[in-house]
Short mmCIF file of C-alpha atoms in Angstrom, two decimals:
data_model
loop_
_atom_site.label_atom_id
_atom_site.label_comp_id
_atom_site.label_asym_id
_atom_site.label_seq_id
_atom_site.Cartn_x
_atom_site.Cartn_y
_atom_site.Cartn_z
CA MET A 1 -1.21 3.17 9.54
CA SER A 2 -0.39 0.51 12.09
CA ARG A 3 2.99 -0.18 10.49
CA ILE A 4 4.57 3.01 11.87
CA ALA A 5 6.68 2.60 15.00
CA ILE A 6 7.99 5.56 16.97
CA SER A 7 10.17 5.32 20.06
CA ASN A 8 12.74 7.16 22.16
CA HIS A 9 16.26 5.74 22.29
CA GLN A 10 18.69 7.72 24.44
CA GLY A 11 16.92 11.00 23.68
CA VAL A 12 16.74 10.33 19.94
CA LEU A 13 13.39 9.91 18.19
CA TRP A 14 13.43 6.69 16.14
CA ALA A 15 10.71 6.13 13.59
CA SER A 16 10.22 3.27 11.19
CA ALA A 17 7.63 1.98 8.80
CA ALA A 18 7.11 -1.38 7.13
CA THR A 19 5.44 -0.38 3.88
CA PRO A 20 6.27 1.22 0.54
CA LEU A 21 6.45 4.96 1.13
CA GLY A 22 3.86 6.53 -1.11
CA GLY A 23 0.36 8.00 -1.13
CA THR A 24 -1.44 7.87 2.19
CA ALA A 25 1.38 5.97 3.89
CA ALA A 26 3.82 8.79 3.12
CA LEU A 27 1.51 11.44 4.55
CA GLU A 28 0.79 9.37 7.66
CA LEU A 29 4.48 8.80 8.34
CA GLU A 30 5.34 12.46 7.78
CA THR A 31 2.57 13.61 10.12
CA ALA A 32 3.40 11.08 12.84
CA VAL A 33 7.11 11.92 12.86
CA ILE A 34 6.58 15.69 12.88
CA GLU A 35 4.05 15.44 15.72
CA ALA A 36 6.30 13.17 17.80
CA ALA A 37 9.36 15.35 17.19
CA ASN A 38 7.47 18.48 18.20
CA VAL A 39 5.89 16.97 21.30
CA GLY A 40 9.18 15.53 22.54
CA ARG A 41 11.30 18.42 21.24
CA TYR A 42 13.80 15.89 19.96
CA PRO A 43 16.94 17.48 18.51
CA LEU A 44 17.61 14.36 16.42
CA THR A 45 15.20 12.12 14.52
CA VAL A 46 16.20 8.89 12.83
CA LEU A 47 13.89 7.43 10.20
CA ASP A 48 14.87 3.77 9.89
CA MET A 49 14.05 2.85 6.31
CA ALA A 50 15.22 -0.78 6.43
CA ALA A 51 11.66 -2.09 5.98
CA ILE A 52 10.62 0.44 3.33
CA PRO A 53 11.09 -1.40 0.01
CA ALA A 54 10.26 1.51 -2.31
CA VAL A 55 9.40 5.20 -2.43
CA ASP A 56 7.38 7.10 -5.02
CA SER A 57 7.01 10.83 -5.71
CA ALA A 58 4.59 11.25 -2.79
CA GLY A 59 7.08 9.54 -0.50
CA VAL A 60 9.97 11.68 -1.73
CA GLY A 61 7.82 14.78 -1.19
CA ALA A 62 7.01 13.66 2.35
CA LEU A 63 10.71 13.13 3.10
CA VAL A 64 11.61 16.58 1.76
CA ARG A 65 8.84 18.23 3.80
CA LEU A 66 9.90 16.28 6.90
CA GLN A 67 13.55 17.32 6.46
CA THR A 68 12.53 20.95 5.91
CA ALA A 69 10.11 21.04 8.86
CA LEU A 70 12.70 19.67 11.26
CA ALA A 71 15.58 21.79 9.92
CA THR A 72 13.61 25.03 10.27
CA LYS A 73 13.37 24.25 13.99
CA GLY A 74 17.08 23.50 14.30
CA ARG A 75 16.54 19.75 14.39
CA ARG A 76 18.30 16.98 12.46
CA LEU A 77 16.90 14.10 10.42
CA ILE A 78 18.86 10.99 9.50
CA LEU A 79 17.55 8.54 6.92
CA ALA A 80 18.91 5.23 8.15
CA ASN A 81 19.47 1.95 6.38
CA PRO A 82 17.64 2.71 3.13
CA GLN A 83 16.98 -0.16 0.76
CA PRO A 84 18.90 0.11 -2.55
CA ALA A 85 15.72 1.02 -4.47
CA VAL A 86 15.01 3.89 -2.07
CA ALA A 87 18.59 5.19 -2.18
CA ASP A 88 18.54 4.94 -5.99
CA GLU A 89 15.30 6.93 -6.16
CA LEU A 90 16.81 9.71 -4.05
CA ARG A 91 19.92 9.74 -6.24
CA LEU A 92 17.82 9.78 -9.41
CA ARG A 93 16.04 12.89 -8.15
CA ASP A 94 19.38 14.41 -7.09
CA LEU A 95 18.22 14.47 -3.45
CA TYR A 96 20.59 11.98 -1.85
CA GLY A 97 22.87 14.80 -0.70
CA PHE A 98 19.89 16.80 0.62
CA PHE A 99 19.54 14.26 3.43
CA GLN A 100 21.94 12.78 5.93
CA VAL A 101 21.82 9.15 4.87
CA SER A 102 23.54 6.47 6.93
CA ARG A 103 23.71 2.71 6.68
CA ASP A 104 24.32 0.32 9.51
CA ILE A 105 23.15 2.52 12.36
CA ARG A 106 21.25 1.16 15.32
CA PRO A 107 19.18 2.49 18.21
CA ASP A 108 21.89 1.52 20.71
CA MET A 109 24.35 4.04 19.21
CA GLU A 110 25.10 7.25 21.06
CA PRO A 111 23.58 10.42 19.53
CA GLU A 112 27.09 11.72 18.73
CA GLU A 113 27.87 8.52 16.78
CA LEU A 114 24.63 8.91 14.83
CA LEU A 115 25.45 12.48 13.85
CA LEU A 116 28.88 11.47 12.58
CA ALA A 117 27.66 8.50 10.56
CA ARG A 118 27.12 9.49 6.95
CA ASP A 119 27.31 7.73 3.61
CA ALA A 120 29.68 9.12 1.04
#
């Protein structure tokens, strides 16, 4: 999937995708983020969801597996800037609280600021 972008900002792994998160796209994003986090041993990963308009059950499953894979290694995942439809889908499945979800975060923020940012 050429619409996945992964980069390092101040020691934080930033990933983003510009596609609905479902099916093959969900699996590709999950795999790419886990591989990058493991190779770079990043303690914090931010998945910028601003350009992800929707998520289906495959996408939700990929997010849960990604959260679990990182957490079991003592690493953190932040879902950043989710579109309303994505946030609603996580709430509908009672998973919004399972993730650290933050709006209005940017790559130029310090890692400590990112960890403190959290939606209510």
